[in-house]
Amino acid sequence: MIETITQLAVLRERIRQWRREGQTVGFVPTMGNLHAGHYSLVKLARQHADKVVSSVFVNPTQFGPSEDFTRYPRTPDADTSGLQAAGCDVLWLPEVEAMYPFGVPLAANVHVPGISSVLEGACRPGHFDGVCTVVTRLFNQVQADVAAFGKKDFQQLAVIRQMVVDLHLPTAIIAGSIVREADGLAMSSRNQYLSEQDRATAPVIYRCLLAMRDAALAGVPRAQVEAEADGMLRRAGFEPDYAVLRSPDFNAPQDGHEGPYVALIAARLGRTRLIDNLEFDLPG
Ligand code: PAF
């Protein structure tokens, strides 16, 4: 039976007890409104640890002033039963006052320079500071051996990996594959904001990523791949923030560069902002 914990002292005692018993601990941080993508991370954490903690905390510091913090979907009952079915041992449900004891304006901030300022960071200033700030707190609270993050938030995963190395945090990061609907749409809590019509259009993002990959593999220059992707999204009714081909370090590769690539898209459809990505290799 999953145990829901709302007090840090209780969480620490449970983890101390597991440690005394020689058990390892996996962690899956979330903002709730969980779907199959989150549950796949719980199962992945289970493969790497004896016990799994998952947190649900809608983190105010990672939302911009015009973003969807207050309307972000909160579904505690469904989350609890879904986590239990996925094999989670503890649901950690901290209060905002416990997470930020001096209040949000006085919160000690964690900033990872460089990588946090491109793409998502450029479109959502301060977003990754909020993510790193809360993930550092959560890591200090849970003190897990491993923590699982989804590849759908490709840049978030890279920022957290850099933060963990740079701050010598003792939690190893493991990455879970993107989980998609049957029509290719990447699972996301934000998909439920889509109108019926927009939901039918949304898989164009994945088709666009596949087209970017195929064009890059066929030797089409990067600038042309990106321009064609932008056009494809706009014709379908999206307002793209970016549709780019990058190396995994987020630098723009030279045309013909061999090795790993990632195609990344962020685009608005109506009031909903969707992100997705596709990794591939350009063979030598
Ligand atoms: O990916 C998310 O859901 C959030 O950014 C995270 C990592 C739980 C931090 O609030």
PDB file of C-alpha atoms and ligand atoms in Angstrom:
ATOM      1  CA  MET A   1       0.000   0.000   0.000  1.00  0.00           C
ATOM      2  CA  ILE A   2       1.425   3.416  -0.932  1.00  0.00           C
ATOM      3  CA  GLU A   3       2.107   5.742   2.022  1.00  0.00           C
ATOM      4  CA  THR A   4       1.378   9.445   1.602  1.00  0.00           C
ATOM      5  CA  ILE A   5       3.744  11.671   3.624  1.00  0.00           C
ATOM      6  CA  THR A   6       3.287  15.411   4.089  1.00  0.00           C
ATOM      7  CA  GLN A   7       5.877  16.123   6.835  1.00  0.00           C
ATOM      8  CA  LEU A   8       9.603  16.224   6.132  1.00  0.00           C
ATOM      9  CA  ALA A   9      10.463  14.659   9.516  1.00  0.00           C
ATOM     10  CA  VAL A  10       8.277  11.648   8.668  1.00  0.00           C
ATOM     11  CA  LEU A  11       9.827  11.325   5.202  1.00  0.00           C
ATOM     12  CA  ARG A  12      13.333  11.425   6.675  1.00  0.00           C
ATOM     13  CA  GLU A  13      12.436   8.773   9.266  1.00  0.00           C
ATOM     14  CA  ARG A  14      10.996   6.455   6.567  1.00  0.00           C
ATOM     15  CA  ILE A  15      14.145   6.841   4.460  1.00  0.00           C
ATOM     16  CA  ARG A  16      16.385   6.283   7.510  1.00  0.00           C
ATOM     17  CA  GLN A  17      14.438   3.088   8.215  1.00  0.00           C
ATOM     18  CA  TRP A  18      14.957   1.851   4.629  1.00  0.00           C
ATOM     19  CA  ARG A  19      18.662   2.680   4.866  1.00  0.00           C
ATOM     20  CA  ARG A  20      18.964   0.727   8.140  1.00  0.00           C
ATOM     21  CA  GLU A  21      17.400  -2.238   6.314  1.00  0.00           C
ATOM     22  CA  GLY A  22      20.011  -1.875   3.543  1.00  0.00           C
ATOM     23  CA  GLN A  23      17.480  -0.740   0.895  1.00  0.00           C
ATOM     24  CA  THR A  24      18.346   1.665  -1.923  1.00  0.00           C
ATOM     25  CA  VAL A  25      16.050   4.556  -2.813  1.00  0.00           C
ATOM     26  CA  GLY A  26      14.806   5.783  -6.193  1.00  0.00           C
ATOM     27  CA  PHE A  27      13.038   9.102  -6.707  1.00  0.00           C
ATOM     28  CA  VAL A  28      10.631  10.465  -9.324  1.00  0.00           C
ATOM     29  CA  PRO A  29       9.839  14.172  -8.892  1.00  0.00           C
ATOM     30  CA  THR A  30       6.588  15.326 -10.550  1.00  0.00           C
ATOM     31  CA  MET A  31       4.075  18.157 -10.545  1.00  0.00           C
ATOM     32  CA  GLY A  32       1.161  15.705 -10.460  1.00  0.00           C
ATOM     33  CA  ASN A  33      -1.630  15.123 -12.968  1.00  0.00           C
ATOM     34  CA  LEU A  34       0.220  11.943 -13.731  1.00  0.00           C
ATOM     35  CA  HIS A  35       0.036   9.908 -16.920  1.00  0.00           C
ATOM     36  CA  ALA A  36       1.698   6.830 -18.435  1.00  0.00           C
ATOM     37  CA  GLY A  37       4.918   8.807 -18.982  1.00  0.00           C
ATOM     38  CA  HIS A  38       5.276   9.434 -15.238  1.00  0.00           C
ATOM     39  CA  TYR A  39       4.358   5.864 -14.368  1.00  0.00           C
ATOM     40  CA  SER A  40       7.032   4.581 -16.753  1.00  0.00           C
ATOM     41  CA  LEU A  41       9.563   6.638 -14.737  1.00  0.00           C
ATOM     42  CA  VAL A  42       8.350   5.045 -11.492  1.00  0.00           C
ATOM     43  CA  LYS A  43       8.829   1.604 -13.076  1.00  0.00           C
ATOM     44  CA  LEU A  44      12.287   2.638 -14.317  1.00  0.00           C
ATOM     45  CA  ALA A  45      13.264   3.865 -10.836  1.00  0.00           C
ATOM     46  CA  ARG A  46      12.043   0.520  -9.464  1.00  0.00           C
ATOM     47  CA  GLN A  47      14.492  -1.283 -11.729  1.00  0.00           C
ATOM     48  CA  HIS A  48      17.352   0.721 -10.170  1.00  0.00           C
ATOM     49  CA  ALA A  49      16.310   0.845  -6.507  1.00  0.00           C
ATOM     50  CA  ASP A  50      14.535  -1.220  -3.839  1.00  0.00           C
ATOM     51  CA  LYS A  51      12.155   1.568  -2.799  1.00  0.00           C
ATOM     52  CA  VAL A  52      10.613   4.413  -4.802  1.00  0.00           C
ATOM     53  CA  VAL A  53       9.514   7.837  -3.610  1.00  0.00           C
ATOM     54  CA  SER A  54       7.564  10.113  -5.935  1.00  0.00           C
ATOM     55  CA  SER A  55       6.845  13.737  -5.120  1.00  0.00           C
ATOM     56  CA  VAL A  56       3.889  15.789  -6.293  1.00  0.00           C
ATOM     57  CA  PHE A  57       4.559  19.499  -5.944  1.00  0.00           C
ATOM     58  CA  VAL A  58       3.322  22.176  -8.348  1.00  0.00           C
ATOM     59  CA  ASN A  59       6.366  24.396  -8.068  1.00  0.00           C
ATOM     60  CA  PRO A  60       5.492  28.113  -8.246  1.00  0.00           C
ATOM     61  CA  THR A  61       9.058  29.246  -8.971  1.00  0.00           C
ATOM     62  CA  GLN A  62       9.246  27.568 -12.385  1.00  0.00           C
ATOM     63  CA  PHE A  63       6.162  29.302 -13.812  1.00  0.00           C
ATOM     64  CA  GLY A  64       6.449  32.735 -15.418  1.00  0.00           C
ATOM     65  CA  PRO A  65       3.971  35.507 -14.452  1.00  0.00           C
ATOM     66  CA  SER A  66       1.809  34.833 -17.535  1.00  0.00           C
ATOM     67  CA  GLU A  67       2.018  31.032 -17.309  1.00  0.00           C
ATOM     68  CA  ASP A  68      -0.464  28.424 -16.089  1.00  0.00           C
ATOM     69  CA  PHE A  69       0.501  27.946 -12.382  1.00  0.00           C
ATOM     70  CA  THR A  70      -3.004  28.471 -10.966  1.00  0.00           C
ATOM     71  CA  ARG A  71      -4.795  26.511 -13.676  1.00  0.00           C
ATOM     72  CA  TYR A  72      -2.206  23.680 -13.709  1.00  0.00           C
ATOM     73  CA  PRO A  73      -4.336  20.520 -13.245  1.00  0.00           C
ATOM     74  CA  ARG A  74      -4.351  19.027  -9.722  1.00  0.00           C
ATOM     75  CA  THR A  75      -5.638  15.437  -9.506  1.00  0.00           C
ATOM     76  CA  PRO A  76      -4.447  14.014  -6.156  1.00  0.00           C
ATOM     77  CA  ASP A  77      -6.722  10.964  -5.940  1.00  0.00           C
ATOM     78  CA  ALA A  78      -5.985   9.673  -9.432  1.00  0.00           C
ATOM     79  CA  ASP A  79      -2.255  10.384  -8.900  1.00  0.00           C
ATOM     80  CA  THR A  80      -2.191   8.382  -5.662  1.00  0.00           C
ATOM     81  CA  SER A  81      -3.890   5.301  -7.119  1.00  0.00           C
ATOM     82  CA  GLY A  82      -1.805   5.489 -10.314  1.00  0.00           C
ATOM     83  CA  LEU A  83       1.434   5.704  -8.322  1.00  0.00           C
ATOM     84  CA  GLN A  84       0.400   2.766  -6.200  1.00  0.00           C
ATOM     85  CA  ALA A  85      -0.353   0.675  -9.313  1.00  0.00           C
ATOM     86  CA  ALA A  86       3.047   1.638 -10.778  1.00  0.00           C
ATOM     87  CA  GLY A  87       4.828   0.335  -7.660  1.00  0.00           C
ATOM     88  CA  CYS A  88       5.632   3.566  -5.815  1.00  0.00           C
ATOM     89  CA  ASP A  89       6.203   3.135  -2.055  1.00  0.00           C
ATOM     90  CA  VAL A  90       5.887   6.723  -0.818  1.00  0.00           C
ATOM     91  CA  LEU A  91       4.080   9.749  -2.203  1.00  0.00           C
ATOM     92  CA  TRP A  92       5.849  12.862  -0.901  1.00  0.00           C
ATOM     93  CA  LEU A  93       3.412  15.793  -0.820  1.00  0.00           C
ATOM     94  CA  PRO A  94       5.198  18.837   0.606  1.00  0.00           C
ATOM     95  CA  GLU A  95       3.413  22.117   1.333  1.00  0.00           C
ATOM     96  CA  VAL A  96       4.713  25.262  -0.365  1.00  0.00           C
ATOM     97  CA  GLU A  97       5.632  26.712   3.082  1.00  0.00           C
ATOM     98  CA  ALA A  98       7.753  23.642   3.834  1.00  0.00           C
ATOM     99  CA  MET A  99       9.459  23.772   0.455  1.00  0.00           C
ATOM    100  CA  TYR A 100      10.221  27.503   0.699  1.00  0.00           C
ATOM    101  CA  PRO A 101      10.475  28.197   4.475  1.00  0.00           C
ATOM    102  CA  PHE A 102      11.547  31.832   3.963  1.00  0.00           C
ATOM    103  CA  GLY A 103       8.902  32.406   1.291  1.00  0.00           C
ATOM    104  CA  VAL A 104       9.339  32.333  -2.479  1.00  0.00           C
ATOM    105  CA  PRO A 105      10.842  35.859  -2.788  1.00  0.00           C
ATOM    106  CA  LEU A 106      13.633  35.007  -0.305  1.00  0.00           C
ATOM    107  CA  ALA A 107      14.268  31.491  -1.606  1.00  0.00           C
ATOM    108  CA  ALA A 108      17.925  30.569  -2.200  1.00  0.00           C
ATOM    109  CA  ASN A 109      18.156  30.173  -5.944  1.00  0.00           C
ATOM    110  CA  VAL A 110      20.053  27.588  -7.995  1.00  0.00           C
ATOM    111  CA  HIS A 111      21.158  28.842 -11.398  1.00  0.00           C
ATOM    112  CA  VAL A 112      22.983  26.732 -14.000  1.00  0.00           C
ATOM    113  CA  PRO A 113      24.478  29.206 -16.477  1.00  0.00           C
ATOM    114  CA  GLY A 114      24.788  28.726 -20.234  1.00  0.00           C
ATOM    115  CA  ILE A 115      22.588  25.756 -20.958  1.00  0.00           C
ATOM    116  CA  SER A 116      19.675  27.343 -19.023  1.00  0.00           C
ATOM    117  CA  SER A 117      19.533  30.388 -21.268  1.00  0.00           C
ATOM    118  CA  VAL A 118      18.933  28.844 -24.709  1.00  0.00           C
ATOM    119  CA  LEU A 119      15.733  27.464 -26.293  1.00  0.00           C
ATOM    120  CA  GLU A 120      13.305  26.812 -23.368  1.00  0.00           C
ATOM    121  CA  GLY A 121      15.387  29.103 -21.181  1.00  0.00           C
ATOM    122  CA  ALA A 122      15.188  31.923 -23.731  1.00  0.00           C
ATOM    123  CA  CYS A 123      11.409  31.470 -24.189  1.00  0.00           C
ATOM    124  CA  ARG A 124      10.719  31.051 -20.454  1.00  0.00           C
ATOM    125  CA  PRO A 125      13.190  33.273 -18.563  1.00  0.00           C
ATOM    126  CA  GLY A 126      13.849  31.983 -15.047  1.00  0.00           C
ATOM    127  CA  HIS A 127      12.134  28.658 -15.717  1.00  0.00           C
ATOM    128  CA  PHE A 128      15.220  26.506 -15.230  1.00  0.00           C
ATOM    129  CA  ASP A 129      16.244  28.451 -12.118  1.00  0.00           C
ATOM    130  CA  GLY A 130      12.874  27.453 -10.650  1.00  0.00           C
ATOM    131  CA  VAL A 131      13.343  23.831 -11.728  1.00  0.00           C
ATOM    132  CA  CYS A 132      16.914  23.622 -10.333  1.00  0.00           C
ATOM    133  CA  THR A 133      15.879  25.394  -7.141  1.00  0.00           C
ATOM    134  CA  VAL A 134      13.082  22.940  -6.407  1.00  0.00           C
ATOM    135  CA  VAL A 135      14.934  19.830  -7.595  1.00  0.00           C
ATOM    136  CA  THR A 136      17.881  20.676  -5.298  1.00  0.00           C
ATOM    137  CA  ARG A 137      15.463  20.956  -2.365  1.00  0.00           C
ATOM    138  CA  LEU A 138      13.715  17.714  -3.305  1.00  0.00           C
ATOM    139  CA  PHE A 139      17.052  15.910  -3.693  1.00  0.00           C
ATOM    140  CA  ASN A 140      18.151  17.132  -0.251  1.00  0.00           C
ATOM    141  CA  GLN A 141      14.848  16.000   1.248  1.00  0.00           C
ATOM    142  CA  VAL A 142      14.752  12.535  -0.314  1.00  0.00           C
ATOM    143  CA  GLN A 143      18.509  11.834  -0.582  1.00  0.00           C
ATOM    144  CA  ALA A 144      17.856   9.130  -3.153  1.00  0.00           C
ATOM    145  CA  ASP A 145      20.454   6.946  -4.837  1.00  0.00           C
ATOM    146  CA  VAL A 146      18.869   7.524  -8.257  1.00  0.00           C
ATOM    147  CA  ALA A 147      16.296   9.927  -9.677  1.00  0.00           C
ATOM    148  CA  ALA A 148      14.390   9.434 -12.932  1.00  0.00           C
ATOM    149  CA  PHE A 149      13.530  12.218 -15.384  1.00  0.00           C
ATOM    150  CA  GLY A 150      11.734  11.981 -18.729  1.00  0.00           C
ATOM    151  CA  LYS A 151      13.442  12.691 -22.044  1.00  0.00           C
ATOM    152  CA  LYS A 152      10.423  14.658 -23.225  1.00  0.00           C
ATOM    153  CA  ASP A 153      11.872  17.573 -21.244  1.00  0.00           C
ATOM    154  CA  PHE A 154      15.184  17.051 -23.028  1.00  0.00           C
ATOM    155  CA  GLN A 155      16.717  20.349 -21.964  1.00  0.00           C
ATOM    156  CA  GLN A 156      15.510  20.026 -18.373  1.00  0.00           C
ATOM    157  CA  LEU A 157      17.246  16.640 -18.199  1.00  0.00           C
ATOM    158  CA  ALA A 158      20.491  18.180 -19.505  1.00  0.00           C
ATOM    159  CA  VAL A 159      20.286  21.128 -17.072  1.00  0.00           C
ATOM    160  CA  ILE A 160      19.691  18.785 -14.119  1.00  0.00           C
ATOM    161  CA  ARG A 161      22.536  16.493 -15.166  1.00  0.00           C
ATOM    162  CA  GLN A 162      24.901  19.469 -15.293  1.00  0.00           C
ATOM    163  CA  MET A 163      23.640  20.748 -11.916  1.00  0.00           C
ATOM    164  CA  VAL A 164      24.141  17.346 -10.269  1.00  0.00           C
ATOM    165  CA  VAL A 165      27.731  17.103 -11.525  1.00  0.00           C
ATOM    166  CA  ASP A 166      28.548  20.730 -10.740  1.00  0.00           C
ATOM    167  CA  LEU A 167      27.104  20.696  -7.194  1.00  0.00           C
ATOM    168  CA  HIS A 168      28.414  17.157  -6.459  1.00  0.00           C
ATOM    169  CA  LEU A 169      24.910  15.981  -5.602  1.00  0.00           C
ATOM    170  CA  PRO A 170      25.032  12.273  -4.664  1.00  0.00           C
ATOM    171  CA  THR A 171      21.937  11.261  -6.655  1.00  0.00           C
ATOM    172  CA  ALA A 172      22.525   9.540 -10.026  1.00  0.00           C
ATOM    173  CA  ILE A 173      20.239  10.648 -12.856  1.00  0.00           C
ATOM    174  CA  ILE A 174      18.507   8.103 -15.058  1.00  0.00           C
ATOM    175  CA  ALA A 175      16.466   9.024 -18.135  1.00  0.00           C
ATOM    176  CA  GLY A 176      13.156   7.543 -19.282  1.00  0.00           C
ATOM    177  CA  SER A 177      12.068   7.402 -22.933  1.00  0.00           C
ATOM    178  CA  ILE A 178       9.266   9.613 -24.221  1.00  0.00           C
ATOM    179  CA  VAL A 179       5.882   7.887 -23.967  1.00  0.00           C
ATOM    180  CA  ARG A 180       3.575   8.691 -26.889  1.00  0.00           C
ATOM    181  CA  GLU A 181      -0.116   8.357 -27.642  1.00  0.00           C
ATOM    182  CA  ALA A 182      -1.017   6.001 -30.521  1.00  0.00           C
ATOM    183  CA  ASP A 183      -0.984   8.965 -32.945  1.00  0.00           C
ATOM    184  CA  GLY A 184       2.510  10.054 -31.870  1.00  0.00           C
ATOM    185  CA  LEU A 185       1.620  12.928 -29.543  1.00  0.00           C
ATOM    186  CA  ALA A 186       4.035  12.946 -26.590  1.00  0.00           C
ATOM    187  CA  MET A 187       2.176  12.443 -23.316  1.00  0.00           C
ATOM    188  CA  SER A 188       1.955  15.625 -21.268  1.00  0.00           C
ATOM    189  CA  SER A 189      -0.239  16.984 -18.519  1.00  0.00           C
ATOM    190  CA  ARG A 190      -0.846  19.977 -20.775  1.00  0.00           C
ATOM    191  CA  ASN A 191      -2.482  17.863 -23.532  1.00  0.00           C
ATOM    192  CA  GLN A 192      -5.764  18.008 -21.656  1.00  0.00           C
ATOM    193  CA  TYR A 193      -5.934  21.784 -22.245  1.00  0.00           C
ATOM    194  CA  LEU A 194      -6.310  21.071 -25.982  1.00  0.00           C
ATOM    195  CA  SER A 195      -9.722  21.520 -27.609  1.00  0.00           C
ATOM    196  CA  GLU A 196     -10.984  18.540 -29.604  1.00  0.00           C
ATOM    197  CA  GLN A 197      -9.866  20.196 -32.827  1.00  0.00           C
ATOM    198  CA  ASP A 198      -6.427  21.100 -31.457  1.00  0.00           C
ATOM    199  CA  ARG A 199      -5.993  17.582 -30.082  1.00  0.00           C
ATOM    200  CA  ALA A 200      -6.486  16.286 -33.634  1.00  0.00           C
ATOM    201  CA  THR A 201      -3.822  18.726 -34.907  1.00  0.00           C
ATOM    202  CA  ALA A 202      -1.287  18.204 -32.090  1.00  0.00           C
ATOM    203  CA  PRO A 203       0.400  15.040 -33.522  1.00  0.00           C
ATOM    204  CA  VAL A 204       1.712  17.218 -36.378  1.00  0.00           C
ATOM    205  CA  ILE A 205       4.546  18.067 -33.965  1.00  0.00           C
ATOM    206  CA  TYR A 206       5.766  14.470 -33.984  1.00  0.00           C
ATOM    207  CA  ARG A 207       5.321  14.183 -37.755  1.00  0.00           C
ATOM    208  CA  CYS A 208       7.353  17.367 -38.084  1.00  0.00           C
ATOM    209  CA  LEU A 209      10.158  15.912 -35.923  1.00  0.00           C
ATOM    210  CA  LEU A 210      10.217  12.789 -38.114  1.00  0.00           C
ATOM    211  CA  ALA A 211      10.361  14.978 -41.233  1.00  0.00           C
ATOM    212  CA  MET A 212      13.257  16.978 -39.725  1.00  0.00           C
ATOM    213  CA  ARG A 213      15.150  13.770 -38.999  1.00  0.00           C
ATOM    214  CA  ASP A 214      14.523  12.353 -42.484  1.00  0.00           C
ATOM    215  CA  ALA A 215      15.595  15.608 -44.150  1.00  0.00           C
ATOM    216  CA  ALA A 216      18.783  15.786 -42.052  1.00  0.00           C
ATOM    217  CA  LEU A 217      19.579  12.150 -42.902  1.00  0.00           C
ATOM    218  CA  ALA A 218      19.027  12.977 -46.602  1.00  0.00           C
ATOM    219  CA  GLY A 219      21.634  15.749 -46.354  1.00  0.00           C
ATOM    220  CA  VAL A 220      19.314  18.778 -46.419  1.00  0.00           C
ATOM    221  CA  PRO A 221      21.151  21.783 -44.869  1.00  0.00           C
ATOM    222  CA  ARG A 222      20.197  22.560 -41.256  1.00  0.00           C
ATOM    223  CA  ALA A 223      18.800  26.035 -41.991  1.00  0.00           C
ATOM    224  CA  GLN A 224      16.498  24.599 -44.645  1.00  0.00           C
ATOM    225  CA  VAL A 225      15.346  21.755 -42.363  1.00  0.00           C
ATOM    226  CA  GLU A 226      14.466  24.277 -39.666  1.00  0.00           C
ATOM    227  CA  ALA A 227      12.688  26.672 -42.088  1.00  0.00           C
ATOM    228  CA  GLU A 228      10.626  23.824 -43.556  1.00  0.00           C
ATOM    229  CA  ALA A 229       9.674  22.598 -40.068  1.00  0.00           C
ATOM    230  CA  ASP A 230       8.611  26.108 -39.078  1.00  0.00           C
ATOM    231  CA  GLY A 231       6.464  26.326 -42.229  1.00  0.00           C
ATOM    232  CA  MET A 232       4.887  22.902 -41.640  1.00  0.00           C
ATOM    233  CA  LEU A 233       3.920  23.870 -38.085  1.00  0.00           C
ATOM    234  CA  ARG A 234       2.512  27.256 -39.105  1.00  0.00           C
ATOM    235  CA  ARG A 235       0.456  25.743 -41.942  1.00  0.00           C
ATOM    236  CA  ALA A 236      -1.097  23.338 -39.410  1.00  0.00           C
ATOM    237  CA  GLY A 237      -2.069  26.260 -37.140  1.00  0.00           C
ATOM    238  CA  PHE A 238       0.818  26.283 -34.618  1.00  0.00           C
ATOM    239  CA  GLU A 239       2.780  29.302 -33.509  1.00  0.00           C
ATOM    240  CA  PRO A 240       6.294  27.863 -33.141  1.00  0.00           C
ATOM    241  CA  ASP A 241       8.757  29.188 -30.554  1.00  0.00           C
ATOM    242  CA  TYR A 242      11.466  27.089 -32.160  1.00  0.00           C
ATOM    243  CA  ALA A 243      11.936  24.095 -34.441  1.00  0.00           C
ATOM    244  CA  VAL A 244      15.656  23.359 -34.484  1.00  0.00           C
ATOM    245  CA  LEU A 245      18.299  20.732 -35.082  1.00  0.00           C
ATOM    246  CA  ARG A 246      20.975  20.647 -32.400  1.00  0.00           C
ATOM    247  CA  SER A 247      23.817  18.540 -31.064  1.00  0.00           C
ATOM    248  CA  PRO A 248      22.967  17.067 -27.634  1.00  0.00           C
ATOM    249  CA  ASP A 249      24.987  19.958 -26.079  1.00  0.00           C
ATOM    250  CA  PHE A 250      22.524  22.395 -27.785  1.00  0.00           C
ATOM    251  CA  ASN A 251      25.133  23.812 -30.191  1.00  0.00           C
ATOM    252  CA  ALA A 252      24.047  24.127 -33.811  1.00  0.00           C
ATOM    253  CA  PRO A 253      25.985  21.468 -35.757  1.00  0.00           C
ATOM    254  CA  GLN A 254      27.782  22.239 -39.035  1.00  0.00           C
ATOM    255  CA  ASP A 255      25.982  20.834 -42.089  1.00  0.00           C
ATOM    256  CA  GLY A 256      27.044  17.240 -42.628  1.00  0.00           C
ATOM    257  CA  HIS A 257      28.351  16.887 -39.064  1.00  0.00           C
ATOM    258  CA  GLU A 258      28.233  13.195 -38.145  1.00  0.00           C
ATOM    259  CA  GLY A 259      27.089  11.966 -34.751  1.00  0.00           C
ATOM    260  CA  PRO A 260      24.156  12.386 -32.399  1.00  0.00           C
ATOM    261  CA  TYR A 261      21.492  14.995 -33.117  1.00  0.00           C
ATOM    262  CA  VAL A 262      18.290  16.083 -31.491  1.00  0.00           C
ATOM    263  CA  ALA A 263      15.394  17.813 -33.247  1.00  0.00           C
ATOM    264  CA  LEU A 264      13.522  20.033 -30.786  1.00  0.00           C
ATOM    265  CA  ILE A 265      10.170  21.791 -31.155  1.00  0.00           C
ATOM    266  CA  ALA A 266       8.216  24.128 -28.901  1.00  0.00           C
ATOM    267  CA  ALA A 267       5.001  25.502 -30.357  1.00  0.00           C
ATOM    268  CA  ARG A 268       1.719  26.976 -29.237  1.00  0.00           C
ATOM    269  CA  LEU A 269      -1.604  25.573 -30.353  1.00  0.00           C
ATOM    270  CA  GLY A 270      -4.386  27.835 -29.152  1.00  0.00           C
ATOM    271  CA  ARG A 271      -3.514  28.622 -25.519  1.00  0.00           C
ATOM    272  CA  THR A 272      -1.468  25.461 -25.067  1.00  0.00           C
ATOM    273  CA  ARG A 273       2.312  25.315 -25.418  1.00  0.00           C
ATOM    274  CA  LEU A 274       3.641  21.900 -26.410  1.00  0.00           C
ATOM    275  CA  ILE A 275       7.246  20.659 -26.522  1.00  0.00           C
ATOM    276  CA  ASP A 276       8.699  17.515 -28.022  1.00  0.00           C
ATOM    277  CA  ASN A 277      11.973  16.200 -29.396  1.00  0.00           C
ATOM    278  CA  LEU A 278      13.517  13.337 -31.350  1.00  0.00           C
ATOM    279  CA  GLU A 279      17.064  11.997 -31.010  1.00  0.00           C
ATOM    280  CA  PHE A 280      18.848  10.396 -33.937  1.00  0.00           C
ATOM    281  CA  ASP A 281      22.321   9.717 -35.328  1.00  0.00           C
ATOM    282  CA  LEU A 282      23.809  10.991 -38.569  1.00  0.00           C
ATOM    283  CA  PRO A 283      26.073   8.066 -39.434  1.00  0.00           C
ATOM    284  CA  GLY A 284      29.582   8.513 -40.818  1.00  0.00           C
TER     285      GLY A 284
HETATM  286  O1  PAF B   1       9.319  17.932 -14.977  1.00  0.00           O
HETATM  287  C1  PAF B   1       8.610  18.320 -14.025  1.00  0.00           C
HETATM  288  O2  PAF B   1       7.501  17.841 -13.811  1.00  0.00           O
HETATM  289  C2  PAF B   1       9.127  19.428 -13.121  1.00  0.00           C
HETATM  290  O3  PAF B   1       9.879  20.343 -13.846  1.00  0.00           O
HETATM  291  C3  PAF B   1       9.910  18.912 -11.912  1.00  0.00           C
HETATM  292  C4  PAF B   1      11.188  18.197 -12.347  1.00  0.00           C
HETATM  293  C5  PAF B   1       9.050  17.948 -11.113  1.00  0.00           C
HETATM  294  C6  PAF B   1      10.324  20.068 -11.015  1.00  0.00           C
HETATM  295  O4  PAF B   1       9.206  20.744 -10.519  1.00  0.00           O
END
